XYZ file of C-alpha atoms in Angstrom:
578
model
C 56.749 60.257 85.817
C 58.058 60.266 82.532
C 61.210 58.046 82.022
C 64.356 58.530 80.113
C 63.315 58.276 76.677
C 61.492 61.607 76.208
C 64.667 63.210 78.645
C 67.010 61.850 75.730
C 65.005 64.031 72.562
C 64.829 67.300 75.201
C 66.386 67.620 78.227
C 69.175 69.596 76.126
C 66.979 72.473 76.205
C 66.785 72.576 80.230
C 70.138 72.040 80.572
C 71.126 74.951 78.328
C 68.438 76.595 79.788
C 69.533 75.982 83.612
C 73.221 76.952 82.795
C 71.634 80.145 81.155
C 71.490 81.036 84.691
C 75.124 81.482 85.246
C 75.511 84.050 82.935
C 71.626 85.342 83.706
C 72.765 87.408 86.054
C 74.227 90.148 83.299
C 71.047 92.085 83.141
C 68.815 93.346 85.881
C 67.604 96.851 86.340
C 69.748 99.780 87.172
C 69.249 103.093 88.053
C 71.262 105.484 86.192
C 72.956 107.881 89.121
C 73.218 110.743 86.584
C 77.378 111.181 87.074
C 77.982 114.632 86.487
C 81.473 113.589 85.648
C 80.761 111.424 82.956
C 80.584 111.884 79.197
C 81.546 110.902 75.914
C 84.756 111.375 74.660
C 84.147 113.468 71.522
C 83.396 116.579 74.331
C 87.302 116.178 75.429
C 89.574 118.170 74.813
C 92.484 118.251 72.010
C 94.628 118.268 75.252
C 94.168 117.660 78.789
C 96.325 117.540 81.558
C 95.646 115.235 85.032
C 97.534 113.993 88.325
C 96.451 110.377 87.839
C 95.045 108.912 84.091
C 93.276 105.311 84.348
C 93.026 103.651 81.475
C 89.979 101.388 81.487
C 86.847 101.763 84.032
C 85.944 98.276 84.846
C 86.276 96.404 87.877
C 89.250 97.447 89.239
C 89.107 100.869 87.821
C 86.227 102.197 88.978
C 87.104 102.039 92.642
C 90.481 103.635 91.997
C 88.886 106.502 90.457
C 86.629 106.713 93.133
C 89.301 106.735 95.708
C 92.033 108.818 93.503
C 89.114 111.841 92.992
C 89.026 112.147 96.847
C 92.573 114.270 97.008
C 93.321 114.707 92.935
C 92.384 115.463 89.855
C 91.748 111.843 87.902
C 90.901 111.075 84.377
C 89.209 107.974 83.743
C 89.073 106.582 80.080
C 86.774 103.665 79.112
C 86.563 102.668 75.715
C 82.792 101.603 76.376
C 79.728 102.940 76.946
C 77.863 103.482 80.141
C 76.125 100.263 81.393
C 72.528 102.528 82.863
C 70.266 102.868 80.129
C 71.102 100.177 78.113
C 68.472 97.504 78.067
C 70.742 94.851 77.104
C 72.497 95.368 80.374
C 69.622 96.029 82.440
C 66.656 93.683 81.905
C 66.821 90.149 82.883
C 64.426 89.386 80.028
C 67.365 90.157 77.341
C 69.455 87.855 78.756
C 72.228 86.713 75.903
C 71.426 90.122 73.252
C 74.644 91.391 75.344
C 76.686 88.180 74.479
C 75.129 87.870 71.045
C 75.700 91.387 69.894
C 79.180 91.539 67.905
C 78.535 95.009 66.875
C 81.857 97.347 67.568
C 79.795 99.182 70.850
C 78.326 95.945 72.241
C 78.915 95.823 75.911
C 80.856 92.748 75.709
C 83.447 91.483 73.280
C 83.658 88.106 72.427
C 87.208 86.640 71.963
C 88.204 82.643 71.353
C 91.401 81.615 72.988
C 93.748 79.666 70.267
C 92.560 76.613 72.671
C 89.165 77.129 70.912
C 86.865 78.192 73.780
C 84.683 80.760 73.056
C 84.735 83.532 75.839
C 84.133 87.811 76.223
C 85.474 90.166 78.019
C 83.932 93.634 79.201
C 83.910 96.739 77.084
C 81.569 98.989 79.275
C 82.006 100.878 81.789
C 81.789 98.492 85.315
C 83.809 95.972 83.197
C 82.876 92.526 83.658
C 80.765 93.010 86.681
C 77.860 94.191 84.554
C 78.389 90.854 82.390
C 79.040 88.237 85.008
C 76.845 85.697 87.387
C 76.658 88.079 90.309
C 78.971 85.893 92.904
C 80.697 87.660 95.516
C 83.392 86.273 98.005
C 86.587 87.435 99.600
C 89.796 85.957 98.692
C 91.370 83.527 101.356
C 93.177 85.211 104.000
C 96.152 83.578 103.091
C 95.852 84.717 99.638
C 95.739 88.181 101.081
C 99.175 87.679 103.145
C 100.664 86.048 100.710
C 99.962 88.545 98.011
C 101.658 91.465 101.055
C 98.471 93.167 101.659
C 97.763 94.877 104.938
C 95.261 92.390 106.191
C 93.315 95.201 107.896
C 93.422 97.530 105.055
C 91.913 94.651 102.928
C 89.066 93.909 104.904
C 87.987 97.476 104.945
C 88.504 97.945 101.582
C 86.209 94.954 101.300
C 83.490 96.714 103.774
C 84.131 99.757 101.380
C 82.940 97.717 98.633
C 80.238 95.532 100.317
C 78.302 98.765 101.288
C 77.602 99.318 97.697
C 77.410 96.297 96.210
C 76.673 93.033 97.846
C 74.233 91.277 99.558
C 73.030 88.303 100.787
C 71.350 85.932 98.163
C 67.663 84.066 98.944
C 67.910 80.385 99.727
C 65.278 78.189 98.252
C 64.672 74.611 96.622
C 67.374 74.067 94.683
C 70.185 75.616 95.820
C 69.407 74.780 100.043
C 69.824 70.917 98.713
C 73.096 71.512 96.434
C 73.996 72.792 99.939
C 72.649 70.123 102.297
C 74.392 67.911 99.183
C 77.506 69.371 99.535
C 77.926 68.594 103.521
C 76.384 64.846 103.350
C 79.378 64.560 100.331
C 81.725 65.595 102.822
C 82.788 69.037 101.885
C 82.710 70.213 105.796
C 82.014 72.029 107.809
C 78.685 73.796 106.791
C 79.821 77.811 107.353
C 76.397 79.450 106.869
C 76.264 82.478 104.433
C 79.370 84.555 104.725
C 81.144 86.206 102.515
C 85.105 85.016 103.720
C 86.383 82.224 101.736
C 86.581 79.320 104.439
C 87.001 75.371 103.318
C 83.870 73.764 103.326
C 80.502 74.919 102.203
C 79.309 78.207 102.405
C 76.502 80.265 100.620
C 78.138 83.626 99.559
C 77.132 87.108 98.313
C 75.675 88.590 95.359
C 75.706 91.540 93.276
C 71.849 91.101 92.938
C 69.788 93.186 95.419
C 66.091 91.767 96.762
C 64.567 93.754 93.758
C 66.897 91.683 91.415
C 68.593 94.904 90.531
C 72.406 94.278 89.096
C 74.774 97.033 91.534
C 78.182 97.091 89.330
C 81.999 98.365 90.063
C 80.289 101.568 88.188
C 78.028 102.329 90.976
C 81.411 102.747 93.196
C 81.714 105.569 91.484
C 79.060 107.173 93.935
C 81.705 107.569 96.075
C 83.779 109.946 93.903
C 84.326 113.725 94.694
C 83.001 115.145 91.336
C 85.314 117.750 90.957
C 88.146 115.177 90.842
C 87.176 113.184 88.359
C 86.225 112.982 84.341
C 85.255 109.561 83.033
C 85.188 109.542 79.330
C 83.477 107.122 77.858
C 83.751 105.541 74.403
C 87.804 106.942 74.802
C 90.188 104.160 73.238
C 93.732 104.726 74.231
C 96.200 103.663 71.929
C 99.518 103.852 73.723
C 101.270 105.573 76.982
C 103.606 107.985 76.084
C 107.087 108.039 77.773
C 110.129 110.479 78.216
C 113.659 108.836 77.349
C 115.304 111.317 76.543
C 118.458 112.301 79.748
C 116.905 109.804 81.654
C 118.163 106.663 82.900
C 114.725 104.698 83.088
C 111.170 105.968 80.656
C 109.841 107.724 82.470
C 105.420 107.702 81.663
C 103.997 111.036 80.744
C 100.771 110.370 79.202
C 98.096 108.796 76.731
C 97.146 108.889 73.235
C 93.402 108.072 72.951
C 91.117 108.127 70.280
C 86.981 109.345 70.880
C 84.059 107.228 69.390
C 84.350 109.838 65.640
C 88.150 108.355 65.374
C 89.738 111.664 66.541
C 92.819 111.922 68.431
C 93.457 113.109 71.908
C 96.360 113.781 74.658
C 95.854 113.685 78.185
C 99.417 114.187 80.194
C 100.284 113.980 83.601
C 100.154 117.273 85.158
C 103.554 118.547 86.911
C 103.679 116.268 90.440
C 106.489 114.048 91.182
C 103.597 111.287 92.221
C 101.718 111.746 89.374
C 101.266 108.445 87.564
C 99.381 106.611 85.107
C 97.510 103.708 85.945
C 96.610 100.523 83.323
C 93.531 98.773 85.015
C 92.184 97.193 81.583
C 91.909 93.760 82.223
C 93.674 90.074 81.786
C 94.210 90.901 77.971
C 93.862 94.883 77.698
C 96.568 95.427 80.441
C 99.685 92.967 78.335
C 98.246 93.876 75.271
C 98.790 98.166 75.800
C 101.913 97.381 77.232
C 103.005 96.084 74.216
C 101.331 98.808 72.224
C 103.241 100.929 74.134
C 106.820 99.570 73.299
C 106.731 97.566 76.889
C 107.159 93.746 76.547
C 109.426 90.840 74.657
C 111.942 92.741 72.133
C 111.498 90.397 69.460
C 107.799 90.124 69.484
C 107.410 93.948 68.925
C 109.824 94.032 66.629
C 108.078 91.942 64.623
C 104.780 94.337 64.713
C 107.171 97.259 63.798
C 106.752 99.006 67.569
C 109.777 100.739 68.746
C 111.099 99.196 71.990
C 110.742 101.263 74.911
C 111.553 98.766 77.320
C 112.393 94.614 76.956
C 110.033 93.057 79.647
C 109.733 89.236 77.685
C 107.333 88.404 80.258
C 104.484 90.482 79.550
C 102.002 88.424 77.630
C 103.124 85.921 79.954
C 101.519 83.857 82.739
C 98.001 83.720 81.146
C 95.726 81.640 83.070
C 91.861 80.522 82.797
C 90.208 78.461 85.523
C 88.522 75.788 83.376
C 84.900 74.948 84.214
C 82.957 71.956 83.630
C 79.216 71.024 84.553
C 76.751 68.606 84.677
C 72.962 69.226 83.835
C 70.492 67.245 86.284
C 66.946 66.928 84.770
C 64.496 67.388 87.225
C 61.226 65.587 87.859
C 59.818 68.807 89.620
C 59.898 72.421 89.158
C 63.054 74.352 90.198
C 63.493 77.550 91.286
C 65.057 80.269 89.116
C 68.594 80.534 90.903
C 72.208 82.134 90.305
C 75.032 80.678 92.094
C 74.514 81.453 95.627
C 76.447 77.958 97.342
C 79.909 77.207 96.948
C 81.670 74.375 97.958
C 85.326 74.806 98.796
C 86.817 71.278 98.850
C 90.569 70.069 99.964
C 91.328 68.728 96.390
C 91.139 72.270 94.431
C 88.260 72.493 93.244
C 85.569 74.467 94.072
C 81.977 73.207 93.406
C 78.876 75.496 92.631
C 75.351 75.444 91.095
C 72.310 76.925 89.288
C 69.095 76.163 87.685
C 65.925 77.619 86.301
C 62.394 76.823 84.163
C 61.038 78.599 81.397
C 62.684 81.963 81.202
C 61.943 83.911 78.447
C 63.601 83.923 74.714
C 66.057 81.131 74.056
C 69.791 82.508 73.808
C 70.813 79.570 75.864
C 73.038 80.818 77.811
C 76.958 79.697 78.226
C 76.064 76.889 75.763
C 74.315 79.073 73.150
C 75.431 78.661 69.597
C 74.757 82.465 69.164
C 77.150 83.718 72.184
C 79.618 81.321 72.807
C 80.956 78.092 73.726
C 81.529 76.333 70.445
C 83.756 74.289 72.756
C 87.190 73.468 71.376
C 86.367 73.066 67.830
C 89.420 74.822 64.980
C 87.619 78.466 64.218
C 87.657 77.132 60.535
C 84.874 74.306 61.741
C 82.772 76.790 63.367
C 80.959 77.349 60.099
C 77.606 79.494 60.187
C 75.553 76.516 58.612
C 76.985 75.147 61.499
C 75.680 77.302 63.896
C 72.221 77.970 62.506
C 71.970 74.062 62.269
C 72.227 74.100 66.518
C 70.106 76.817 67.004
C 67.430 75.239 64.829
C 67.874 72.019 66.540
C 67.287 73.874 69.773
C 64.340 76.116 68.501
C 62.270 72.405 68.496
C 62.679 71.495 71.887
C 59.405 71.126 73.830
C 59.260 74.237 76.467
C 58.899 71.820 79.103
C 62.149 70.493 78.319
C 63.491 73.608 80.384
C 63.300 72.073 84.027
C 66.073 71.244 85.941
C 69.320 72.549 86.767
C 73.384 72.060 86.916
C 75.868 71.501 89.325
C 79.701 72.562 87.877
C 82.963 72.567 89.072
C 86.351 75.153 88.560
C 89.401 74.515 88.779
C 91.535 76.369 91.380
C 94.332 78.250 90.497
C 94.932 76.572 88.026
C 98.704 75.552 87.743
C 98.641 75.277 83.715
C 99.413 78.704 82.113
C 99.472 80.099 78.777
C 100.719 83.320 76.624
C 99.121 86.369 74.972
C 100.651 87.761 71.926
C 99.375 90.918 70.113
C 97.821 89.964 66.290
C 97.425 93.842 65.298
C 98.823 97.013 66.009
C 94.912 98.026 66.608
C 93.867 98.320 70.550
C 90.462 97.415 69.838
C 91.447 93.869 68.032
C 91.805 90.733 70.228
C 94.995 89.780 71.209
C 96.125 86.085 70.489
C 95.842 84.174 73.854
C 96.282 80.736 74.646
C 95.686 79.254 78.237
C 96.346 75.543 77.967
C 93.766 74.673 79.793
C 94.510 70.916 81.730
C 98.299 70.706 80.334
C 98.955 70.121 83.875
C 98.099 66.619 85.198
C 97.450 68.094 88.988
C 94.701 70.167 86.638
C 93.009 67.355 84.988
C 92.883 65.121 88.471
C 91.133 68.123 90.340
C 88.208 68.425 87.608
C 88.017 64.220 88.005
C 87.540 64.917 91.871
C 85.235 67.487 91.124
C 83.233 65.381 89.058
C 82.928 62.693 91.460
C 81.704 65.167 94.252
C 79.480 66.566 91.719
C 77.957 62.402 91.652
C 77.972 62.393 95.474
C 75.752 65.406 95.844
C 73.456 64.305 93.379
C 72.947 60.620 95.140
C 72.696 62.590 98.141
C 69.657 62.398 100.075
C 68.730 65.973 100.485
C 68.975 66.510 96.179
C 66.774 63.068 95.710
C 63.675 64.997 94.643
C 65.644 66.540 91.783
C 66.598 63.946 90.274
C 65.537 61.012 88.459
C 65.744 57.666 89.461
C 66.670 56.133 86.667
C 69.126 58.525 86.036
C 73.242 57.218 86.877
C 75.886 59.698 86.594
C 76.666 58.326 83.251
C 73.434 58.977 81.891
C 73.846 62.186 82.637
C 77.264 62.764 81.682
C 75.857 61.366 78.234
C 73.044 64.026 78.176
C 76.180 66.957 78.914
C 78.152 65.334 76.454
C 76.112 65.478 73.872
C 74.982 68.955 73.269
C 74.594 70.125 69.478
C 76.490 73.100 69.641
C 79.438 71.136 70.875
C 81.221 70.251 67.556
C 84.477 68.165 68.916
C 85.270 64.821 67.367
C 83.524 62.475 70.405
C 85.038 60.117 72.098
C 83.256 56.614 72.727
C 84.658 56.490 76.225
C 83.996 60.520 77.405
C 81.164 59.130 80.022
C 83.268 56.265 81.243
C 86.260 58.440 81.769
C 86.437 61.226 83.674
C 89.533 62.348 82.607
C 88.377 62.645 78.751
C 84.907 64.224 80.179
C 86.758 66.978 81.333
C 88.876 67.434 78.373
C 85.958 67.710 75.880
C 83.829 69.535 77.908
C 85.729 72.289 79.017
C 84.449 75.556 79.018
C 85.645 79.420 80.648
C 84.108 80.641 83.840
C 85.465 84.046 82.579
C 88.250 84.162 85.037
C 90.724 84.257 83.072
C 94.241 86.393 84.563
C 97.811 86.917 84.493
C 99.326 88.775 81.679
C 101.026 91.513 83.572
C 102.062 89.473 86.766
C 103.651 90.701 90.398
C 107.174 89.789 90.520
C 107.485 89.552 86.546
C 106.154 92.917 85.263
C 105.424 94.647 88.417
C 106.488 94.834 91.753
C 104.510 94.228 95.106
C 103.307 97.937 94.781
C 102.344 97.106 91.231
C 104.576 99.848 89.519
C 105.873 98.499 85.920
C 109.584 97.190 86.253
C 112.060 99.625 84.855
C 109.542 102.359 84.005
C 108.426 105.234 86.533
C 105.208 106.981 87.095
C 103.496 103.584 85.650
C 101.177 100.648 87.270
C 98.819 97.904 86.412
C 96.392 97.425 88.983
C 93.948 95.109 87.641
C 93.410 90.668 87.276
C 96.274 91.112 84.605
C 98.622 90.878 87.999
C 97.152 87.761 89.539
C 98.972 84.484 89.646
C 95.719 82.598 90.972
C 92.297 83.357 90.509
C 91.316 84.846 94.397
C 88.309 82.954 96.017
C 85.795 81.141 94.420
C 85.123 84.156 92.219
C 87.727 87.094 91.500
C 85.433 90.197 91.313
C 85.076 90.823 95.053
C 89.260 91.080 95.242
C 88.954 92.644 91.989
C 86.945 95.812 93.589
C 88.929 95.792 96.545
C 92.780 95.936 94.827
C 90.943 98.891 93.190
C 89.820 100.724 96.624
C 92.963 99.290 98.354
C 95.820 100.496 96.075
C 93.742 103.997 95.629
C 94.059 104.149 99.727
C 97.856 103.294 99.589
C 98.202 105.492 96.284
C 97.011 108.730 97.990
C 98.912 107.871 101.381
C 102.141 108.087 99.244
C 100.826 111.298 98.118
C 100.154 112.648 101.379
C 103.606 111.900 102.675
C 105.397 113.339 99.593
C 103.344 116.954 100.237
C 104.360 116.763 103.896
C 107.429 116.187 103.264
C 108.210 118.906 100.701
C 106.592 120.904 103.272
């Protein structure tokens, strides 16, 4: 067996390699369902005229189109592309040419938080469920009550979803002892595979089928009547439009949007006292159109020179990314090729999970890669291209057996530190400003510690020993995590002897970021804008917690379950003129 010395010069490369996996998931093969609803933009019309307008087809929209086309005439607008066809979505094999590609069309956008951390956010059609690590769970049931869903509804919105899109992952080496782990560490009881989020440990669903085929909030769009809906893709809306004038509150009328050549359209809402437009774009698109619009803090649109529809101060507020950290475990034997299938759902808040993987294909390196992201928390003016290149060269040595082994992370729940997005441009497709203050929250930093410390009681466990090294304590291998090349943050002598600093300089997104647009501050419990009519956000932008262990399953459903309430209103209001 070799010993630590040859681990110290290249175990980097299997742990980058092994926490490619949680982002591996982006890319396996679709089929493309041929939507006879769907095309680009530049076919659309100068003006068009609809009973609902969506404005963004990601993971939340999707479904809501879906449901919407079934008794109306919807127009969906996505300012990406379509996610079948594209091999950067598709193939496994170009893992990280999705994350890597900073071209204006790439599928995925990357934006850094003013924290530092490097993340992206969707810009295709299915959102970021064609750019995520496949995990599927329910939100707690008491999540769902206290949010004021109709438990019942929920679940079959949930079933709605399911049918389409999740299944149940295969259990092999690594991931059957992070679960075995889990239980001897104490996180109880052992629930089996199920997708419900229960305390304990649990092994949940996937977006992956058996063929390793990626099924995306697009493919909900199977379930759309065709002659109810028009997706347009590449469609970049700019603002809603609103009526003042003789009314007492603005009343939303329609979209501006712009087509892939730069030209200008109108899309209004067709005559129909429910007739409404609908923002589903996201944690940062949702504030950040609002604003556009002339919806948010007075003074802060003021200063951008938009007129003031409406002073809501609290959009842009509330913003909130779950912060993840991870350890890398070398391993003395082969590991399977894994995404996160286990979960552990402790009583401390924080929820504990796991992947790993040998020898896949062209180094991009995943989450760590120099190329794609996570730069860590280093001033954008340090994160200089000789910089860069100098980490991927460093990494472009590394002995291919080097990529063995796996890691076992840890996010935060909730979490209870927030943050604030502020517009930089009056551009829609430029980044807004966001900062999530990730840990300023002690109750934060003490759940990553106890995370951590799981995370060491799982790995001493008995059922992971043939993963591990001997020789190997948990400090050693905090030291190996630590020390990654691509993480450029002054180091701290003491960041493997405490916890507390570990966390703090190794930070990194999960890509769960929310809030932005939240119930009870910008919308109500129906999700209709405060002090605006014929207007809602339906989307992550309305969360105050991150749902479950990961948000895209809730995601879906809100989507499903608000187009099911959203047409019920409808029905009621035809009966009744009736």
């Amino acid at each position: 067996m070799m010993g630590f010395g040859w681990w110290a010069k290249s175990v980097l490369g299997a742990a980058i390699s092994g926490l490619l996996l949680l982002q591996c998931s982006l890319c396996s093969a679709q089929q493309d369902p041929n939507y006879t609803f769907m095309r680009n933009a530049t076919s659309a019309p100068a003006t068009s005229y609809y009973d609902y307008i969506i404005v963004g087809g990601g993971t939340s929209g999707c479904p809501l189109a879906a449901t919407l086309s079934q008794n109306a005439n919807v127009l969906l607008l996505e300012r990406g592309g379509s996610p079948y066809g594209n091999d950067n979505i598709t193939y496994l094999s170009a893992f990280g040419q999705a994350l890597s590609d900073l071209s204006p069309t790439s599928p995925s956008q990357r934006f850094i938080s003013e924290d530092g951390v490097i993340s992206a956010r969707g810009r295709v059609l299915g959102g970021g469920s064609c750019l995520n690590a496949g995990f599927y769970t329910r939100a707690a049931t008491s999540y769902v009550a206290g949010a004021g869903w109709d438990g019942r509804l929920a679940n079959q919105s949930y079933e709605w979803v399911e049918r389409v899109v999740a299944f149940q992952p295969p259990m092999l080496g690594w991931q059957s002892a992070v679960r075995e782990g889990l239980v001897q560490a104490g996180v109880v009881p052992d629930n089996g595979f199920t997708y419900d989020h229960l305390p304990g440990t649990k092994v949940g669903g996937t977006i992956f089928d058996r063929e390793g085929r990626r099924h995306t909030a697009a493919d909900l769009l199977r379930y759309a009547r065709p002659s109810g809906l028009t997706v347009l893709l590449h469609a970049t809306v700019h603002k809603v439009l609103f009526r003042t004038k003789g009314r007492s509150r603005p009343l939303a009328h329609g979209v501006t949007f712009r087509d892939a050549s730069g030209v200008k359209h109108k899309a209004y809402l067709s005559n129909g006292r429910k007739n409404e437009v609908i923002i589903s774009a996201g944690a940062l698109g949702s504030p950040q159109l609002l604003m556009l619009s002339g919806l948010g803090p007075a003074s802060h649109l003021k200063a951008h020179n938009l007129t003031l529809v409406l002073d809501l101060p609290l959009v842009g507020q509330g913003m909130s990314d779950n912060p993840m950290n991870a350890v890398f475990i070398p391993s003395p034997v082969p590991v399977e090729v894994s995404l996160i299938q286990v979960v552990g759902i402790t009583s401390f808040g924080s929820y504990i999970e796991a992947s790993s993987g040998e020898n896949f294909g062209p180094r991009d390196y995943g989450m760590f890669s120099p190329k794609i992201g996570q730069l860590s928390t280093v001033p954008p003016k340090q994160r200089t291209q000789e910089a860069i290149n100098k980490a991927i060269e460093t990494m472009s040595t590394l002995d291919q057996a080097a990529f063995r082994g796996g890691f076992i992370l840890e996010k935060v729940m909730g979490p209870i530190s927030t943050g604030h997005l502020e517009l930089l441009t009056r551009n829609p497709k430029d980044n807004p400003s966001v900062t999530f203050n990730y840990f300023q929250e002690p109750e934060d930093l003490q759940r990553c510690v106890e995370g951590i410390r799981t995370i060491e009681r799982i790995i001493e466990s008995n059922p992971f020993s043939k993963f591990k090294y001997d020789d190997m304590s948990l400090q050693t291998l905090l030291n190996i995590t630590y020390n990654y090349p691509v993480n450029l943050l002054p180091k701290h002598v003491n960041a493997s002897l405490s916890l507390e600093q570990f966390c703090k300089d190794t930070v990194m997104t999960i890509w769960h970021y929310h809030g932005g647009c939240q119930v009870g501050r910008v919308v109500d419990r129906d999700y209709k804008v405060l002090g605006v009519d014929a207007l809602r956000v339906i989307d992550g932008s309305t969360f105050n917690y991150s749902p479950g262990t990961n948000p895209q399953a809730t995601v879906m459903m809100l989507g499903r379950y608000m187009g099911v309430q959203i047409l019920s209103e409808r029905l009621a209001s035809e009966e009744t003129k009736q």
